[in-house]
CSV table of C-alpha atoms and ligand atoms in Angstrom, one decimal:
chain,number,residue,atom,x,y,z
A,1,MET,CA,0.0,0.0,0.0
A,2,SER,CA,1.4,3.4,-0.9
A,3,LEU,CA,1.3,5.9,1.9
A,4,ASP,CA,2.1,8.8,-0.4
A,5,PRO,CA,-1.4,10.2,-0.5
A,6,LEU,CA,-1.4,10.6,3.3
A,7,LEU,CA,1.9,12.4,3.2
A,8,THR,CA,0.7,14.6,0.4
A,9,GLN,CA,-2.4,15.5,2.3
A,10,ALA,CA,-0.3,16.2,5.4
A,11,ARG,CA,2.0,18.6,3.6
A,12,LEU,CA,-1.0,20.5,2.2
A,13,LEU,CA,-2.4,20.8,5.8
A,14,ASP,CA,1.0,22.0,7.0
A,15,ALA,CA,1.2,24.6,4.2
A,16,ALA,CA,-2.1,26.0,5.3
A,17,ASP,CA,-1.3,25.9,9.1
A,18,PRO,CA,-0.8,29.5,10.4
A,19,LEU,CA,1.1,28.1,13.4
A,20,ALA,CA,3.6,26.1,11.3
A,21,PRO,CA,6.4,28.7,11.7
A,22,LEU,CA,6.6,28.1,15.5
A,23,ARG,CA,8.3,24.8,14.9
A,24,ALA,CA,11.4,26.7,13.9
A,25,ARG,CA,11.6,28.2,17.3
A,26,PHE,CA,12.4,24.8,18.9
A,27,ALA,CA,15.5,22.7,18.9
A,28,LEU,CA,14.7,19.4,17.1
A,29,PRO,CA,16.5,16.3,18.4
A,30,ARG,CA,18.4,14.7,15.5
A,31,ASP,CA,19.8,11.3,14.5
A,32,ALA,CA,23.4,10.3,14.0
A,33,GLN,CA,23.2,11.7,10.4
A,34,GLY,CA,21.9,15.0,11.7
A,35,GLU,CA,18.4,14.4,10.4
A,36,PRO,CA,15.6,15.6,12.7
A,37,LEU,CA,13.8,12.8,14.4
A,38,THR,CA,10.0,12.6,14.3
A,39,TYR,CA,9.4,13.7,17.9
A,40,LEU,CA,6.0,12.7,19.3
A,41,CYS,CA,7.0,12.6,22.9
A,42,GLY,CA,6.1,16.0,24.2
A,43,HIS,CA,3.8,14.4,26.8
A,44,SER,CA,7.0,13.2,28.5
A,45,LEU,CA,9.5,15.9,27.8
A,46,GLY,CA,8.7,19.0,25.7
A,47,LEU,CA,11.3,20.3,23.3
A,48,ALA,CA,13.7,23.1,24.0
A,49,PRO,CA,12.6,26.6,22.9
A,50,LEU,CA,15.6,28.0,21.1
A,51,ASP,CA,15.3,31.3,23.1
A,52,ALA,CA,15.9,29.4,26.3
A,53,ARG,CA,19.7,29.3,25.7
A,54,ARG,CA,19.9,33.1,25.2
A,55,LEU,CA,17.8,33.8,28.2
A,56,ILE,CA,19.9,31.4,30.4
A,57,GLU,CA,23.1,33.0,29.2
A,58,GLU,CA,21.6,36.4,30.2
A,59,GLU,CA,21.0,35.1,33.7
A,60,LEU,CA,24.5,33.6,33.9
A,61,ASP,CA,25.9,37.0,32.7
A,62,ASP,CA,23.9,38.9,35.3
A,63,TRP,CA,25.0,36.6,38.0
A,64,ALA,CA,28.7,36.9,36.9
A,65,ASN,CA,28.5,40.6,36.6
A,66,LEU,CA,26.3,41.6,39.4
A,67,GLY,CA,26.6,38.9,42.1
A,68,VAL,CA,24.1,39.4,44.8
A,69,GLU,CA,23.0,42.7,43.3
A,70,GLY,CA,21.3,40.7,40.6
A,71,HIS,CA,18.3,40.2,43.0
A,72,HIS,CA,17.4,43.8,42.2
A,73,ARG,CA,19.5,44.8,39.2
A,74,ALA,CA,19.4,41.9,36.9
A,75,ARG,CA,17.6,42.7,33.6
A,76,ARG,CA,14.9,40.4,35.1
A,77,PRO,CA,15.4,41.0,38.8
A,78,TRP,CA,15.5,37.6,40.5
A,79,ILE,CA,13.5,38.8,43.5
A,80,GLY,CA,10.3,39.0,41.3
A,81,TYR,CA,11.2,36.2,39.0
A,82,ALA,CA,8.2,33.9,39.8
A,83,GLU,CA,5.9,36.8,39.1
A,84,LEU,CA,7.2,37.0,35.5
A,85,LEU,CA,5.7,33.6,34.9
A,86,GLN,CA,2.3,34.4,36.4
A,87,ASP,CA,0.5,35.9,33.5
A,88,GLY,CA,1.4,33.1,31.1
A,89,LEU,CA,0.6,30.4,33.6
A,90,ALA,CA,-2.7,32.1,34.5
A,91,GLN,CA,-3.7,32.1,30.8
A,92,LEU,CA,-3.0,28.4,30.4
A,93,ALA,CA,-4.8,27.5,33.7
A,94,GLY,CA,-7.8,29.7,33.0
A,95,ALA,CA,-7.2,31.4,36.3
A,96,ARG,CA,-6.7,34.9,37.7
A,97,ARG,CA,-3.1,36.0,38.1
A,98,ASP,CA,-3.0,35.7,41.8
A,99,GLU,CA,-4.4,32.1,41.7
A,100,VAL,CA,-1.2,30.7,40.2
A,101,VAL,CA,2.3,30.4,41.3
A,102,ALA,CA,5.5,28.9,39.7
A,103,MET,CA,7.3,26.9,42.4
A,104,ASN,CA,9.1,23.6,43.3
A,105,SER,CA,8.3,20.4,41.5
A,106,LEU,CA,5.0,18.6,40.9
A,107,THR,CA,5.0,16.1,43.7
A,108,VAL,CA,6.4,18.6,46.2
A,109,ASN,CA,3.5,20.9,45.3
A,110,LEU,CA,1.0,18.1,45.7
A,111,HIS,CA,2.3,17.6,49.2
A,112,LEU,CA,2.1,21.3,50.0
A,113,MET,CA,-1.5,21.4,48.7
A,114,MET,CA,-2.6,18.3,50.6
A,115,ALA,CA,-1.0,19.7,53.7
A,116,SER,CA,-3.7,22.4,53.5
A,117,PHE,CA,-6.5,20.7,51.7
A,118,TYR,CA,-6.5,17.3,53.1
A,119,ARG,CA,-7.8,17.8,56.6
A,120,PRO,CA,-9.3,14.5,57.7
A,121,GLN,CA,-11.9,14.8,60.5
A,122,GLY,CA,-14.2,12.4,62.2
A,123,LYS,CA,-15.5,9.9,59.6
A,124,ARG,CA,-14.5,12.2,56.7
A,125,ILE,CA,-11.1,10.8,56.1
A,126,ALA,CA,-11.0,9.4,52.5
A,127,ILE,CA,-9.0,10.6,49.6
A,128,VAL,CA,-10.6,9.5,46.3
A,129,VAL,CA,-8.2,8.8,43.4
A,130,GLU,CA,-8.3,6.8,40.2
A,131,GLU,CA,-7.0,3.2,40.4
A,132,GLY,CA,-3.8,3.2,38.3
A,133,ALA,CA,-2.9,6.7,39.3
A,134,PHE,CA,0.7,7.8,38.5
A,135,SER,CA,3.0,6.2,41.0
A,136,SER,CA,4.2,9.4,42.5
A,137,ASP,CA,0.7,10.7,43.1
A,138,ARG,CA,-0.2,7.5,44.9
A,139,HIS,CA,2.9,7.5,47.0
A,140,ALA,CA,2.2,11.1,48.0
A,141,VAL,CA,-1.4,10.4,48.8
A,142,VAL,CA,-0.6,7.2,50.9
A,143,SER,CA,2.1,9.0,52.8
A,144,GLN,CA,-0.2,11.9,53.6
A,145,ILE,CA,-2.8,9.5,55.0
A,146,GLN,CA,-0.1,7.9,57.1
A,147,TRP,CA,1.2,11.3,58.1
A,148,HIS,CA,-2.1,11.9,59.8
A,149,GLY,CA,-1.8,8.6,61.6
A,150,LEU,CA,-4.5,7.0,59.5
A,151,ASP,CA,-4.6,3.7,57.7
A,152,PRO,CA,-4.5,3.8,53.8
A,153,ALA,CA,-6.6,0.7,53.7
A,154,GLN,CA,-9.4,2.7,55.2
A,155,ALA,CA,-8.7,6.2,53.9
A,156,LEU,CA,-7.6,5.6,50.3
A,157,THR,CA,-10.5,5.0,47.9
A,158,GLU,CA,-9.4,4.0,44.4
A,159,LEU,CA,-11.9,4.1,41.6
A,160,ALA,CA,-11.4,1.7,38.7
A,161,PRO,CA,-12.9,1.7,35.2
A,162,PRO,CA,-15.7,-0.8,34.7
A,163,ARG,CA,-14.3,-4.4,34.3
A,164,GLY,CA,-12.5,-5.0,31.1
A,165,GLN,CA,-12.5,-1.3,30.2
A,166,ASP,CA,-9.8,1.4,30.1
A,167,LEU,CA,-11.8,4.5,30.7
A,168,ILE,CA,-13.6,5.9,33.7
A,169,ASP,CA,-16.9,7.7,33.2
A,170,GLU,CA,-17.2,10.8,35.4
A,171,SER,CA,-20.6,9.5,36.5
A,172,GLN,CA,-18.8,6.7,38.4
A,173,LEU,CA,-17.2,9.3,40.5
A,174,THR,CA,-20.3,11.4,40.9
A,175,GLU,CA,-22.2,8.3,42.0
A,176,LEU,CA,-19.6,7.3,44.5
A,177,LEU,CA,-19.6,10.9,45.9
A,178,ALA,CA,-23.4,10.9,46.1
A,179,ALA,CA,-23.4,7.5,48.0
A,180,ARG,CA,-20.4,7.9,50.3
A,181,GLY,CA,-19.6,11.6,50.1
A,182,ASP,CA,-19.7,12.2,53.8
A,183,GLU,CA,-16.6,10.0,54.2
A,184,VAL,CA,-14.6,11.9,51.6
A,185,ALA,CA,-12.2,14.7,52.6
A,186,LEU,CA,-10.5,15.1,49.2
A,187,VAL,CA,-10.9,14.2,45.6
A,188,LEU,CA,-7.6,14.2,43.7
A,189,TRP,CA,-8.1,13.6,40.0
A,190,PRO,CA,-6.0,14.0,36.8
A,191,GLY,CA,-6.8,16.4,34.1
A,192,VAL,CA,-5.5,13.9,31.6
A,193,GLN,CA,-4.9,10.3,32.6
A,194,TYR,CA,-1.3,9.6,31.7
A,195,ARG,CA,-1.7,6.1,30.4
A,196,THR,CA,-4.9,6.4,28.4
A,197,GLY,CA,-4.9,10.0,27.5
A,198,GLN,CA,-8.5,10.4,28.7
A,199,ALA,CA,-9.4,14.0,29.7
A,200,PHE,CA,-12.0,14.7,32.3
A,201,ASP,CA,-14.7,17.3,32.8
A,202,LEU,CA,-13.1,19.2,35.7
A,203,GLY,CA,-16.1,21.4,36.4
A,204,ARG,CA,-18.4,18.4,36.8
A,205,ILE,CA,-16.0,16.6,39.1
A,206,THR,CA,-15.4,19.7,41.2
A,207,ALA,CA,-19.2,20.3,41.6
A,208,ALA,CA,-19.7,16.7,42.7
A,209,ALA,CA,-16.9,16.9,45.2
A,210,HIS,CA,-18.2,20.2,46.6
A,211,ARG,CA,-21.7,18.9,46.9
A,212,ALA,CA,-20.3,16.1,49.0
A,213,GLY,CA,-18.5,18.6,51.2
A,214,ALA,CA,-15.0,17.5,50.0
A,215,HIS,CA,-12.1,19.5,48.7
A,216,CYS,CA,-11.2,18.9,45.0
A,217,GLY,CA,-7.7,19.1,43.5
A,218,PHE,CA,-6.3,18.2,40.1
A,219,ASP,CA,-3.0,16.9,38.9
A,220,LEU,CA,-2.5,18.7,35.6
A,221,ALA,CA,0.9,17.1,34.7
A,222,HIS,CA,-0.6,16.2,31.3
A,223,GLY,CA,-3.2,18.9,31.3
A,224,MET,CA,-1.3,22.2,31.5
A,225,GLY,CA,-0.4,23.4,28.0
A,226,ASN,CA,-2.5,20.6,26.5
A,227,LEU,CA,-6.1,21.1,27.5
A,228,PRO,CA,-8.2,24.3,27.4
A,229,LEU,CA,-8.5,24.9,31.2
A,230,ALA,CA,-10.9,27.1,33.2
A,231,LEU,CA,-9.8,26.3,36.7
A,232,HIS,CA,-11.3,29.5,38.2
A,233,ASP,CA,-14.7,29.0,36.7
A,234,ASP,CA,-14.6,25.2,37.3
A,235,GLY,CA,-14.1,26.1,41.0
A,236,ALA,CA,-11.2,23.6,41.7
A,237,ASP,CA,-9.7,24.2,45.2
A,238,PHE,CA,-6.2,23.5,43.9
A,239,ALA,CA,-4.2,22.1,41.0
A,240,VAL,CA,-0.6,21.2,40.5
A,241,TRP,CA,1.5,20.7,37.4
A,242,CYS,CA,5.1,20.1,36.2
A,243,GLY,CA,7.0,22.4,33.9
A,244,TYR,CA,8.7,19.9,31.6
A,245,LYS,CA,5.9,18.1,29.7
A,246,TYR,CA,3.7,20.3,27.5
A,247,LEU,CA,5.2,23.5,29.1
A,248,ASN,CA,8.6,22.8,27.6
A,249,GLY,CA,10.5,24.1,30.6
A,250,GLY,CA,13.3,21.5,30.4
A,251,PRO,CA,14.1,18.4,32.4
A,252,GLY,CA,13.0,18.9,36.0
A,253,ALA,CA,11.8,22.4,35.3
A,254,LEU,CA,10.1,24.6,37.8
A,255,ALA,CA,6.5,23.4,38.4
A,256,GLY,CA,3.4,25.3,39.5
A,257,ALA,CA,0.2,25.4,41.5
A,258,PHE,CA,-3.2,26.9,41.4
A,259,VAL,CA,-5.2,27.8,44.5
A,260,HIS,CA,-8.7,29.2,44.0
A,261,ASP,CA,-9.4,32.8,44.9
A,262,ARG,CA,-11.8,31.7,47.6
A,263,HIS,CA,-8.8,30.4,49.5
A,264,ALA,CA,-6.7,33.5,48.9
A,265,ARG,CA,-6.7,34.4,52.6
A,266,SER,CA,-7.2,30.9,53.8
A,267,THR,CA,-6.4,30.2,57.5
A,268,LEU,CA,-6.0,26.5,56.8
A,269,PRO,CA,-2.7,25.1,58.1
A,270,ARG,CA,0.1,25.3,55.6
A,271,LEU,CA,3.8,24.3,55.4
A,272,ALA,CA,5.2,27.7,55.3
A,273,GLY,CA,8.5,29.4,54.3
A,274,TRP,CA,9.8,32.9,53.9
A,275,TRP,CA,8.9,33.2,50.2
A,276,GLY,CA,5.2,32.7,51.0
A,277,HIS,CA,5.3,35.6,53.4
A,278,ASP,CA,3.7,38.8,52.3
A,279,PRO,CA,6.3,40.5,50.1
A,280,ALA,CA,5.6,43.9,51.6
A,281,SER,CA,7.1,42.7,54.9
A,282,ARG,CA,9.0,39.6,53.9
A,283,PHE,CA,12.4,41.2,54.4
A,284,ARG,CA,11.7,42.4,57.9
A,285,MET,CA,12.4,38.8,58.8
A,286,GLU,CA,10.1,38.9,61.8
A,287,PRO,CA,9.0,35.7,63.5
A,288,GLY,CA,5.2,36.0,62.7
A,289,PHE,CA,4.2,34.4,59.3
A,290,VAL,CA,1.9,36.7,57.3
A,291,PRO,CA,1.0,34.7,54.1
A,292,ALA,CA,0.9,36.6,50.8
A,293,PRO,CA,-2.7,36.6,49.6
A,294,GLY,CA,-3.3,34.0,46.8
A,295,ALA,CA,-1.4,31.0,45.6
A,296,GLY,CA,1.9,32.9,46.2
A,297,GLY,CA,1.3,32.4,49.9
A,298,TRP,CA,2.1,28.7,49.5
A,299,GLN,CA,5.6,29.4,48.3
A,300,VAL,CA,8.4,28.1,50.6
A,301,SER,CA,11.7,29.0,49.1
A,302,ASN,CA,13.1,31.6,46.7
A,303,PRO,CA,12.8,30.2,43.2
A,304,PRO,CA,15.6,28.5,41.1
A,305,ILE,CA,16.2,31.1,38.5
A,306,LEU,CA,18.0,28.8,36.0
A,307,SER,CA,15.2,26.3,36.1
A,308,ALA,CA,12.6,29.0,35.7
A,309,THR,CA,14.2,30.7,32.7
A,310,PRO,CA,13.3,28.2,29.9
A,311,LEU,CA,9.7,28.4,31.0
A,312,LEU,CA,9.7,32.1,30.2
A,313,ALA,CA,10.9,31.3,26.7
A,314,SER,CA,8.2,28.7,26.3
A,315,LEU,CA,5.3,30.8,27.7
A,316,GLN,CA,6.3,33.5,25.3
A,317,LEU,CA,5.7,31.0,22.4
A,318,PHE,CA,2.3,30.0,23.9
A,319,ALA,CA,1.4,33.7,24.0
A,320,GLU,CA,2.5,34.3,20.4
A,321,ALA,CA,0.5,31.3,19.2
A,322,GLY,CA,-2.6,32.2,21.1
A,323,LEU,CA,-4.6,29.5,22.9
A,324,PRO,CA,-7.6,29.3,20.6
A,325,GLY,CA,-5.4,28.7,17.6
A,326,LEU,CA,-3.3,26.2,19.4
A,327,GLN,CA,-6.4,24.4,20.5
A,328,ALA,CA,-7.9,24.3,17.0
A,329,LYS,CA,-4.6,22.9,15.6
A,330,SER,CA,-4.3,20.4,18.4
A,331,ARG,CA,-7.8,19.0,17.6
A,332,ALA,CA,-7.2,18.9,13.9
A,333,LEU,CA,-3.8,17.3,14.2
A,334,THR,CA,-4.8,14.6,16.7
A,335,ALA,CA,-8.0,13.8,14.7
A,336,PHE,CA,-5.9,13.5,11.5
A,337,LEU,CA,-3.6,11.0,13.1
A,338,GLU,CA,-6.4,9.1,14.7
A,339,ALA,CA,-8.4,8.8,11.5
A,340,ALA,CA,-5.4,7.5,9.6
A,341,LEU,CA,-4.6,4.9,12.4
A,342,ARG,CA,-8.2,3.7,12.5
A,343,GLU,CA,-8.4,3.4,8.8
A,344,ARG,CA,-5.2,1.4,8.4
A,345,TYR,CA,-4.5,-0.4,11.6
A,346,ALA,CA,-7.8,-1.2,13.3
A,347,GLN,CA,-6.8,-4.9,13.3
A,348,ALA,CA,-3.4,-4.3,14.9
A,349,LEU,CA,-3.9,-1.3,17.1
A,350,GLU,CA,-6.7,-0.2,19.5
A,351,VAL,CA,-6.9,3.5,20.0
A,352,VAL,CA,-7.5,3.6,23.8
A,353,THR,CA,-7.9,7.3,24.0
A,354,PRO,CA,-11.5,8.6,23.7
A,355,GLY,CA,-12.5,9.8,20.3
A,356,ARG,CA,-14.6,12.8,21.5
A,357,PRO,CA,-12.4,15.9,21.3
A,358,GLU,CA,-13.6,17.1,24.7
A,359,ALA,CA,-12.4,13.9,26.3
A,360,ARG,CA,-8.8,14.1,25.3
A,361,GLY,CA,-5.8,16.4,24.7
A,362,CYS,CA,-3.3,15.8,21.9
A,363,GLN,CA,-2.0,12.4,23.2
A,364,LEU,CA,-3.2,9.1,21.7
A,365,SER,CA,-2.6,5.8,23.5
A,366,LEU,CA,-2.4,2.9,21.1
A,367,ARG,CA,-2.8,-0.7,22.4
A,368,VAL,CA,-0.8,-3.2,20.4
A,369,ARG,CA,-3.5,-6.0,20.2
A,370,ALA,CA,-0.9,-8.7,19.7
A,371,GLY,CA,0.4,-8.0,23.2
A,372,ARG,CA,3.5,-7.0,25.1
A,373,GLU,CA,6.2,-8.8,23.1
A,374,LYS,CA,5.0,-7.5,19.8
A,375,GLY,CA,4.5,-4.1,21.3
A,376,ARG,CA,8.1,-3.9,22.5
A,377,LYS,CA,9.2,-4.7,18.9
A,378,VAL,CA,6.9,-2.0,17.5
A,379,ILE,CA,8.4,0.7,19.7
A,380,ALA,CA,11.9,-0.5,18.9
A,381,SER,CA,11.2,-0.5,15.2
A,382,LEU,CA,9.8,3.1,15.5
A,383,GLU,CA,12.9,4.1,17.3
A,384,ALA,CA,15.1,2.6,14.6
A,385,GLN,CA,13.2,4.6,12.1
A,386,GLY,CA,13.8,7.8,13.9
A,387,ILE,CA,10.3,8.1,15.4
A,388,VAL,CA,10.2,9.0,19.1
A,389,ALA,CA,7.2,7.6,21.0
A,390,ASP,CA,7.1,5.9,24.4
A,391,TRP,CA,5.9,2.8,26.0
A,392,ARG,CA,3.7,2.1,29.0
A,393,GLU,CA,3.4,-1.4,30.3
A,394,PRO,CA,1.9,-3.8,29.5
A,395,ASP,CA,0.9,-3.0,25.9
A,396,ILE,CA,0.5,0.8,25.2
A,397,VAL,CA,2.4,3.0,22.8
A,398,ARG,CA,1.9,6.7,23.6
A,399,VAL,CA,2.3,9.4,21.0
A,400,ALA,CA,1.5,13.1,21.2
A,401,PRO,CA,1.5,15.4,18.2
A,402,VAL,CA,2.1,18.7,20.0
A,403,PRO,CA,0.6,21.7,18.2
A,404,LEU,CA,3.4,24.1,19.1
A,405,TYR,CA,6.0,22.1,17.2
A,406,ASN,CA,4.6,19.1,15.5
A,407,ARG,CA,3.5,19.0,11.9
A,408,PHE,CA,0.8,17.0,10.1
A,409,GLU,CA,3.8,15.5,8.3
A,410,ASP,CA,5.0,14.1,11.6
A,411,ALA,CA,1.7,12.2,12.0
A,412,ALA,CA,2.0,10.9,8.4
A,413,ARG,CA,5.5,9.7,9.2
A,414,LEU,CA,4.3,7.9,12.3
A,415,VAL,CA,1.7,6.1,10.2
A,416,ALA,CA,4.3,5.1,7.6
A,417,GLY,CA,6.6,4.0,10.4
A,418,LEU,CA,3.9,1.8,11.9
A,419,ASP,CA,3.5,0.2,8.5
A,420,VAL,CA,7.1,-1.1,8.7
A,421,ALA,CA,6.9,-1.8,12.5
A,422,LEU,CA,3.7,-3.8,12.3
A,423,ALA,CA,4.7,-5.8,9.2
A,424,ALA,CA,8.0,-7.0,10.7
A,425,PRO,CA,7.9,-10.5,12.1
B,501,PLP,C1,5.0,13.5,35.1
B,501,PLP,C2,4.1,13.2,36.3
B,501,PLP,C3,4.6,13.3,37.6
B,501,PLP,C4,6.1,13.6,37.8
B,501,PLP,O1,6.3,14.1,39.1
B,501,PLP,P1,7.5,15.0,39.4
B,501,PLP,O2,7.3,15.5,40.8
B,501,PLP,O3,7.6,16.1,38.4
B,501,PLP,O4,8.8,14.2,39.3
B,501,PLP,C5,3.7,13.0,38.6
B,501,PLP,N1,2.4,12.7,38.4
B,501,PLP,C6,1.9,12.7,37.2
B,501,PLP,C7,0.5,12.3,37.0
B,501,PLP,C8,2.8,12.9,36.1
B,501,PLP,O5,2.3,12.7,34.8
């Protein structure tokens, strides 16, 4: 079967894509011959914005030339560095400026948020999560339960998809909350499930949690920079995310958190540090802790400038692209890939990710129907062909055409690569 028609169609779509020039603003990983790889792994590590190098060099220069003075006199004074990221993050989160903060790493932020928003009392002790949650999230949740002297066997409620299925319907969660809501202290849910790529209706989940009298928080590791988000209007109590997946902040980049306005002056206990102190009096260094209003009041330490800098470069590209345009391209690109996969490989691959555009971001999770052994060969073959995807046990290939830097041609190349990979013995 000739795949040329698909490639031709893809190139026409790329030629008509107003966001296509953004690809040239990223460094593309290359093979040994210097040819760019077909990179479809932005769900794991986003590509490097070319501007990141210049911006980091500027910080290194300011440090070299100014030393401690750089806190105030650097071209981007370090003392207010986290605030430089706020507008861009607020846009992506669908939040007000003071509802977001760039800080720490994802799991650390999850702990900080649970320190405030998981307050088990009486019979209301449960944290509801999805079964099969990302390992780090589960470790964090279990250890928080134990931290309160409680037994995870009693306080952890894990919700699984119906038997034999991959996807959870939000109504399973709303039914659980309607039936047993008075036992639930916190619902912690992903924006996008990392293995299946399923996206959830955050407003519906929040409303159900609040009706039950529970707090509701979201892990947006795979949501920020990928889904259209409206955290403020959806009413989430908190959310956390990392900086290195769709946010392209670089390995281990500065992460972030959202805390809803209604908690801006919260008196809930928190794990405090000087950077969360009201900036107006932070440097008086007095013993009493006066939290800054808003999400910034959950900061602990002064931010790592060198890990925050690439995020600035990336958020600038999001701003240039504009979120509605990115969203439209994302849907078109993922639908293009999905249609080609369904048409050609329905026998060999199951698209696990929901087909409805509201129920997914850009990621597609593909089950290799022949099982694990064949699946490992498929991913190895793709790699040998210069196509970067990844593998989740036991049988899932994950790919993400990212609208900031991927082309329709990349989707066509994956389809051609799968032709070779699936045909091999
Ligand atoms: C990527 C990811 C993490 C990673 O946690 P770090 O604290 O950034 O190391 C955690 N949870 C989920 C759901 C993720 O997708």
